[in-house]
Short mmCIF file of C-alpha atoms and ligand atoms in Angstrom, two decimals:
data_model
loop_
_atom_site.label_atom_id
_atom_site.label_comp_id
_atom_site.label_asym_id
_atom_site.label_seq_id
_atom_site.Cartn_x
_atom_site.Cartn_y
_atom_site.Cartn_z
CA MET A 1 126.48 130.26 105.16
CA PRO A 2 123.14 128.45 103.83
CA THR A 3 120.56 127.88 106.20
CA LEU A 4 118.69 124.63 106.96
CA ILE A 5 115.40 123.47 108.95
CA LEU A 6 116.39 120.21 110.33
CA THR A 7 112.74 118.44 110.25
CA THR A 8 112.30 115.42 112.97
CA ASN A 9 110.05 114.42 115.51
CA PRO A 10 108.69 116.30 117.92
CA GLY A 11 110.39 116.21 121.21
CA ILE A 12 114.07 115.44 119.80
CA GLU A 13 114.41 119.03 118.23
CA ASP A 14 117.41 119.43 120.87
CA ILE A 15 118.89 116.23 120.10
CA ALA A 16 118.66 117.22 116.29
CA ALA A 17 120.47 120.25 116.69
CA ASP A 18 123.14 118.83 118.76
CA GLU A 19 123.75 116.15 116.57
CA ALA A 20 124.49 118.87 113.33
CA ARG A 21 126.15 121.22 115.42
CA HIS A 22 129.13 117.57 115.68
CA VAL A 23 128.38 116.29 112.44
CA LEU A 24 128.17 119.43 110.52
CA GLY A 25 129.86 122.32 112.24
CA ALA A 26 126.44 123.78 112.40
CA LYS A 27 125.44 126.80 114.35
CA VAL A 28 122.24 126.35 115.90
CA VAL A 29 119.98 129.36 115.08
CA GLU A 30 116.39 128.41 116.69
CA VAL A 31 115.22 124.85 118.71
CA LYS A 32 111.38 125.00 117.92
CA THR A 33 110.74 122.67 120.88
CA GLY A 34 107.83 120.69 120.25
CA LEU A 35 107.49 121.97 116.18
CA GLY A 36 110.05 118.75 115.39
CA ARG A 37 112.37 121.79 113.68
CA ALA A 38 116.01 122.97 114.17
CA VAL A 39 116.82 126.10 112.20
CA VAL A 40 120.71 125.79 111.64
CA GLU A 41 123.59 127.49 109.66
CA VAL A 42 126.23 125.47 107.87
CA SER A 43 129.15 126.29 105.60
CA GLU A 44 128.77 124.90 102.27
CA GLU A 45 131.41 122.58 101.95
CA ASN A 46 129.55 120.86 105.06
CA VAL A 47 126.00 120.75 103.54
CA GLU A 48 126.49 117.63 101.81
CA LEU A 49 127.40 115.55 104.94
CA VAL A 50 123.49 116.63 105.89
CA ASP A 51 122.56 112.91 105.27
CA ARG A 52 124.53 111.73 107.60
CA LEU A 53 122.06 112.73 110.07
CA ALA A 54 120.96 110.49 112.12
CA SER A 55 118.67 112.33 113.82
CA ILE A 56 116.17 114.04 111.40
CA HIS A 57 113.62 113.32 108.67
CA ARG A 58 114.57 115.94 106.11
CA ALA A 59 116.37 118.95 105.65
CA LEU A 60 115.11 121.91 104.00
CA LEU A 61 117.13 124.99 102.72
CA LEU A 62 115.91 128.27 104.04
CA LEU A 63 115.51 130.45 101.39
CA ALA A 64 112.99 133.47 102.37
CA LYS A 65 110.95 134.59 105.62
CA GLY A 66 108.11 136.74 105.86
CA SER A 67 105.19 137.16 107.70
CA VAL A 68 101.61 136.65 107.29
CA CYS A 69 98.41 137.80 109.47
CA GLY A 70 95.75 135.34 110.04
CA GLU A 71 93.65 136.25 107.58
CA ARG A 72 92.90 134.82 104.01
CA GLU A 73 93.11 138.53 102.32
CA CYS A 74 97.18 138.07 103.97
CA LEU A 75 97.59 135.30 101.77
CA ALA A 76 98.97 137.39 98.66
CA ASP A 77 101.70 138.29 101.26
CA VAL A 78 102.48 134.81 101.16
CA LYS A 79 102.56 135.21 97.05
CA SER A 80 105.29 137.76 97.70
CA VAL A 81 108.00 136.11 99.87
CA ILE A 82 107.88 132.96 97.36
CA GLU A 83 108.30 135.78 94.54
CA GLU A 84 111.55 137.11 96.41
CA SER A 85 112.72 133.56 97.20
CA GLY A 86 114.37 132.88 94.25
CA VAL A 87 112.39 129.00 94.74
CA ILE A 88 112.27 129.05 91.00
CA ASP A 89 116.26 129.14 90.53
CA PHE A 90 115.63 125.36 92.13
CA LEU A 91 113.06 124.03 89.60
CA VAL A 92 114.56 121.84 87.07
CA PRO A 93 113.82 123.06 83.13
CA TYR A 94 110.42 121.52 82.32
CA GLY A 95 110.61 119.24 85.85
CA SER A 96 107.50 119.36 88.08
CA PHE A 97 107.17 120.56 91.46
CA ALA A 98 105.04 120.06 94.58
CA VAL A 99 104.37 122.11 97.05
CA ARG A 100 104.24 120.50 101.11
CA VAL A 101 102.38 122.95 103.81
CA ASN A 102 102.97 123.00 107.56
CA ARG A 103 100.13 125.27 109.06
CA VAL A 104 100.52 125.96 113.02
CA GLY A 105 98.71 128.17 114.70
CA GLU A 106 94.59 130.04 114.39
CA HIS A 107 94.29 131.54 110.60
CA SER A 108 91.33 132.00 108.57
CA PHE A 109 92.72 130.23 105.37
CA ARG A 110 93.89 126.38 105.81
CA SER A 111 97.33 124.45 104.36
CA LEU A 112 95.65 123.97 101.25
CA ASP A 113 94.59 127.31 100.47
CA VAL A 114 98.77 128.17 101.28
CA ALA A 115 99.77 125.87 98.59
CA SER A 116 97.39 126.48 96.05
CA VAL A 117 98.65 130.55 96.38
CA VAL A 118 101.88 129.24 96.78
CA GLY A 119 101.64 127.01 93.66
CA GLU A 120 100.37 129.53 91.20
CA ALA A 121 103.16 131.86 92.36
CA VAL A 122 105.52 129.38 91.35
CA ILE A 123 104.47 128.40 87.62
CA GLU A 124 103.84 132.52 87.29
CA ALA A 125 107.21 133.35 88.48
CA ALA A 126 108.59 130.19 85.90
CA LYS A 127 106.65 131.97 83.00
CA ALA A 128 107.55 135.13 83.66
CA ARG A 129 111.47 134.73 84.17
CA ARG A 130 112.25 131.33 82.86
CA GLY A 131 109.89 131.53 79.95
CA TRP A 132 108.35 127.81 80.89
CA ARG A 133 105.54 126.35 82.92
CA PRO A 134 106.73 123.28 85.89
CA ARG A 135 104.43 121.11 86.21
CA VAL A 136 102.25 120.18 89.72
CA ASP A 137 103.30 116.04 90.35
CA LEU A 138 103.00 115.40 93.94
CA ASP A 139 103.89 111.80 93.60
CA TYR A 140 107.25 112.31 92.31
CA PRO A 141 108.26 116.10 92.46
CA SER A 142 111.90 117.10 90.89
CA THR A 143 111.47 119.60 93.08
CA VAL A 144 109.79 120.00 96.69
CA VAL A 145 108.66 123.33 98.05
CA HIS A 146 108.13 123.69 101.70
CA VAL A 147 106.35 126.42 103.61
CA ASP A 148 106.05 126.76 106.83
CA VAL A 149 103.28 128.89 108.31
CA ILE A 150 104.03 129.01 111.59
CA HIS A 151 101.81 131.70 113.46
CA SER A 152 102.59 134.65 112.10
CA GLU A 153 106.23 133.74 110.87
CA VAL A 154 106.42 132.13 107.08
CA LEU A 155 109.67 130.23 105.76
CA VAL A 156 109.98 129.08 102.35
CA SER A 157 112.27 126.33 101.77
CA ILE A 158 113.35 123.15 99.28
CA GLU A 159 114.09 120.20 100.39
CA LEU A 160 117.47 118.84 100.24
CA GLY A 161 118.57 115.01 99.05
CA GLY A 162 114.76 113.60 97.58
CA GLU A 163 111.68 113.59 99.42
CA LEU A 164 112.19 110.00 100.97
CA SER A 165 111.61 110.55 104.50
CA TRP A 166 114.49 109.93 106.35
CA HIS A 167 113.59 108.14 108.83
CA ARG A 168 112.43 105.38 106.69
CA ARG A 169 115.77 104.26 106.12
CA GLY A 170 115.86 101.89 103.31
CA TYR A 171 117.17 98.85 105.81
CA ARG A 172 113.04 98.08 107.06
CA VAL A 173 112.48 95.44 104.47
CA TYR A 174 110.46 93.71 107.45
CA ASP A 175 107.58 96.17 108.66
CA HIS A 176 107.23 95.53 112.53
CA PRO A 177 103.53 96.86 112.73
CA ALA A 178 104.53 98.94 115.88
CA ALA A 179 108.14 99.95 114.44
CA LEU A 180 109.64 102.92 116.21
CA LYS A 181 110.89 105.66 114.24
CA PRO A 182 114.57 105.32 113.55
CA THR A 183 115.17 108.79 115.01
CA LEU A 184 112.92 108.13 118.16
CA ALA A 185 115.37 105.04 118.41
CA TYR A 186 118.73 107.40 117.76
CA ALA A 187 117.68 109.84 120.18
CA MET A 188 117.06 107.16 122.70
CA LEU A 189 120.68 105.52 122.68
CA ILE A 190 122.00 109.07 122.93
CA LEU A 191 119.71 109.80 126.35
CA SER A 192 120.30 106.69 127.10
CA GLY A 193 124.43 107.79 127.77
CA ALA A 194 125.93 104.78 126.62
CA ARG A 195 129.10 104.56 125.28
CA ASP A 196 130.73 102.80 122.29
CA GLY A 197 131.88 99.03 124.10
CA ASP A 198 128.69 98.96 126.40
CA HIS A 199 126.88 95.97 126.01
CA ILE A 200 123.76 97.50 124.47
CA ILE A 201 120.21 95.01 124.79
CA ASP A 202 116.73 95.45 123.57
CA PRO A 203 115.16 92.78 125.29
CA MET A 204 111.80 93.65 123.22
CA CYS A 205 112.97 94.88 120.10
CA GLY A 206 110.65 93.99 117.36
CA GLY A 207 112.00 94.75 113.60
CA GLY A 208 115.04 95.26 115.80
CA THR A 209 115.33 99.19 114.89
CA VAL A 210 116.77 100.12 118.52
CA ALA A 211 119.49 97.27 117.68
CA ILE A 212 120.44 98.49 113.95
CA GLU A 213 120.53 102.15 115.11
CA ALA A 214 123.41 100.94 118.19
CA ALA A 215 125.48 99.41 115.14
CA TYR A 216 125.68 102.53 113.11
CA MET A 217 126.59 104.85 116.14
CA PHE A 218 129.43 102.38 117.84
CA GLU A 219 131.33 100.29 116.04
CA HIS A 220 132.81 98.29 118.98
CA SER A 221 129.67 97.45 121.51
CA LYS A 222 128.05 93.99 121.70
CA LEU A 223 124.52 94.02 120.89
CA THR A 224 121.12 92.10 122.09
CA CYS A 225 118.09 92.15 120.03
CA MET A 226 115.13 89.40 121.28
CA ASP A 227 111.61 89.38 121.31
CA MET A 228 109.20 86.77 122.62
CA ASN A 229 108.05 86.52 118.96
CA PRO A 230 109.73 84.35 116.75
CA ARG A 231 108.21 86.26 113.90
CA HIS A 232 109.52 89.63 114.79
CA ILE A 233 113.21 88.03 115.28
CA ALA A 234 113.46 86.32 111.79
CA GLY A 235 111.74 89.96 111.01
CA ALA A 236 114.94 91.99 112.70
CA LYS A 237 117.42 89.65 111.05
CA LEU A 238 116.05 90.21 107.22
CA ASN A 239 116.45 94.41 108.24
CA ALA A 240 119.75 93.77 109.96
CA LYS A 241 121.00 92.61 106.68
CA ALA A 242 119.30 95.03 104.69
CA ALA A 243 121.41 97.39 106.84
CA LEU A 244 124.50 95.46 106.90
CA VAL A 245 124.93 95.18 110.07
CA TYR A 246 123.71 91.55 110.73
CA PRO A 247 127.25 89.91 112.21
CA ARG A 248 127.24 92.53 114.53
CA ILE A 249 124.48 91.49 116.63
CA ARG A 250 123.33 88.76 118.45
CA PHE A 251 119.22 87.54 118.49
CA VAL A 252 117.35 86.02 121.16
CA VAL A 253 113.93 84.56 120.95
CA GLY A 254 113.00 85.13 124.77
CA ASP A 255 110.21 86.39 126.86
CA ALA A 256 111.57 89.38 128.84
CA ARG A 257 109.98 88.55 131.88
CA ARG A 258 112.22 86.46 132.37
CA LEU A 259 115.03 88.64 130.99
CA SER A 260 117.78 87.03 133.62
CA SER A 261 116.83 83.65 132.31
CA PHE A 262 118.50 84.92 128.57
CA ILE A 263 121.38 87.37 129.26
CA GLU A 264 123.04 87.33 132.34
CA GLU A 265 124.42 90.94 131.96
CA ALA A 266 124.63 93.85 130.06
CA ASP A 267 125.42 98.21 130.61
CA VAL A 268 122.57 99.33 128.95
CA LEU A 269 118.61 98.63 128.19
CA VAL A 270 117.20 101.00 125.35
CA SER A 271 113.92 99.32 124.92
CA ASN A 272 110.20 100.49 122.73
CA PRO A 273 107.81 97.80 125.30
CA PRO A 274 104.21 97.30 123.82
CA TYR A 275 101.80 100.38 124.91
CA GLY A 276 99.50 97.78 125.74
CA ILE A 277 96.95 98.98 123.20
CA ARG A 278 96.62 95.34 122.04
CA LEU A 279 96.65 93.67 124.84
CA GLY A 280 94.07 94.72 126.34
CA SER A 281 93.73 95.81 129.90
CA PRO A 282 95.80 98.40 131.62
CA ARG A 283 96.26 95.87 134.40
CA GLN A 284 97.73 93.01 132.03
CA VAL A 285 100.18 95.63 130.33
CA ARG A 286 101.28 96.62 133.82
CA ARG A 287 102.37 93.15 135.06
CA VAL A 288 104.28 93.00 131.85
CA TYR A 289 105.65 96.14 132.60
CA ARG A 290 106.79 95.25 136.53
CA ASP A 291 107.69 91.68 136.04
CA PHE A 292 110.21 93.15 132.75
CA LEU A 293 111.95 96.23 134.78
CA THR A 294 112.22 93.60 138.09
CA GLU A 295 114.18 91.27 136.15
CA ALA A 296 115.57 94.59 133.99
CA THR A 297 116.96 95.80 136.71
CA LYS A 298 118.45 92.58 137.51
CA ILE A 299 120.89 93.04 134.93
CA ILE A 300 121.65 95.94 133.62
CA ARG A 301 124.92 97.80 135.48
CA LYS A 302 123.87 101.34 133.37
CA SER A 303 121.22 102.46 132.56
CA ILE A 304 117.17 101.64 130.94
CA THR A 305 115.40 103.84 128.69
CA ILE A 306 112.29 102.82 127.50
CA ILE A 307 109.63 104.99 125.51
CA THR A 308 105.78 103.82 126.88
CA PRO A 309 102.60 105.68 127.98
CA GLU A 310 103.17 104.32 131.08
CA HIS A 311 105.78 106.84 131.95
CA ARG A 312 103.72 106.98 135.51
CA PHE A 313 103.22 103.71 136.16
CA ALA A 314 107.28 102.60 134.98
CA SER A 315 108.44 105.08 136.65
CA LYS A 316 106.73 104.33 140.14
CA VAL A 317 108.70 100.50 139.83
CA LEU A 318 111.67 101.83 139.05
CA GLU A 319 111.75 103.89 142.09
CA GLU A 320 110.42 101.12 143.74
CA LEU A 321 113.09 98.32 142.83
CA GLY A 322 115.56 101.64 143.95
CA TRP A 323 116.29 103.04 140.81
CA LYS A 324 116.08 106.80 139.70
CA ILE A 325 114.10 108.47 137.28
CA MET A 326 117.63 110.96 135.25
CA HIS A 327 115.72 112.08 132.49
CA GLU A 328 112.06 111.76 131.11
CA ARG A 329 110.64 114.11 128.47
CA ARG A 330 107.83 113.94 126.10
CA VAL A 331 107.52 112.89 122.43
CA ALA A 332 105.79 112.07 119.89
CA HIS A 333 104.95 108.84 118.20
CA GLY A 334 102.07 108.25 115.77
CA ASN A 335 99.70 109.76 117.42
CA LEU A 336 100.52 109.28 121.12
CA TYR A 337 102.54 111.01 123.48
CA PRO A 338 104.24 108.89 125.32
CA HIS A 339 107.57 109.69 127.11
CA ILE A 340 111.33 108.75 127.09
CA LEU A 341 112.39 107.41 130.74
CA VAL A 342 115.86 107.33 131.58
CA ALA A 343 116.76 105.17 134.81
CA THR A 344 119.76 104.72 136.43
CA PRO A 345 120.85 102.53 139.68
C1 SAM B 1 106.09 98.26 120.00
S1 SAM B 1 107.60 96.74 119.54
C2 SAM B 1 108.88 97.06 119.56
C3 SAM B 1 109.08 97.56 118.09
C4 SAM B 1 110.44 97.97 117.73
N1 SAM B 1 111.33 98.77 118.70
C5 SAM B 1 110.79 97.68 116.63
O1 SAM B 1 110.86 99.21 115.80
O2 SAM B 1 110.25 96.78 115.50
C6 SAM B 1 107.11 95.39 121.09
C7 SAM B 1 107.72 94.33 121.07
O3 SAM B 1 107.76 93.91 122.05
C8 SAM B 1 107.60 92.65 121.93
N2 SAM B 1 106.93 91.65 123.36
C9 SAM B 1 106.21 91.44 123.38
N3 SAM B 1 106.01 91.41 124.88
C10 SAM B 1 106.87 90.01 125.73
C11 SAM B 1 107.72 89.74 126.42
N4 SAM B 1 107.22 89.37 127.55
N5 SAM B 1 109.11 89.55 126.33
C12 SAM B 1 109.51 90.22 124.68
N6 SAM B 1 109.20 90.41 123.74
C13 SAM B 1 107.64 90.74 123.81
C14 SAM B 1 106.46 92.29 121.05
O4 SAM B 1 106.12 90.81 120.38
C15 SAM B 1 106.79 93.48 120.29
O5 SAM B 1 107.32 92.99 119.08
#
């Protein structure tokens, strides 16, 4: 059975593995928690379904595994893993390739050194066995060779389905300055426990990522996307049109600190409130969080799920309001490590 390395946002690897189990019937081999990778085995006929996964950034077909020590001299071992991997069978005749390296751990070589050894090994192997020299094209390669050097482990794989990272789904025609990755939005919706038919709201919805992902996941749910900034709501509408889910979502311009005056009740709230970097003082951010959560707990029946670096403060407020934190996890988001909190009444 082909082995796939699914890459995702660090912190939601288990969610990607679960989705692969359900959608592809995959067997989960390893969940590399914190490294943004899950390794799964999938039957030949289900490999092509991989582009249905909403929780992954990329899918890589694993070709070979090997090991390497941390010293520069050991880069020769990486070269022999490449030679044995059969990677050249995936090169397009007279086409181009690029090497992408993901290195974790202490080594006396850099990722660039690995890329250069791998690039040379690919060219030599292609010349020797196929009689032509592939071109290196870092921008628009026909084949992408991935090399993961994770401590002493080396994994060689090629990328399936082109290089466009799948979290940049085609619908993002309006680029909100603080947009959430669709993969994180999907993970939050899963963690929220939302069911098809629930009324799901995002009262600080920006470019509408959560509402759009929810529209893809749930056929019968009522969806509301609210933001106090009319420009973002106009952008969210454009995104929803590009995603072909516009009629499914209700758009509201409104202030989440007065949520109950815009929305009477809903089942589930999933949101990415401002992190506060642009709002200035932490006191001001916390005031917004307190007012927003106080209002949210008045109208939400089932769960509130938020992603925030203000997780301690938000948990404290939710607990003061009599809600329980049912789940909490740290995820990577850009160069920050916010937490996803799930609270229930
Ligand atoms: C981090 S962004 C959300 C990004 C969104 N998840 C996306 O993917 O595009 C936070 C949003 O909260 C909005 N916002 C801030 N304070 C608000 C408030 N009191 N009521 C409603 N929206 C608010 C901002 O206008 C901003 O669009």
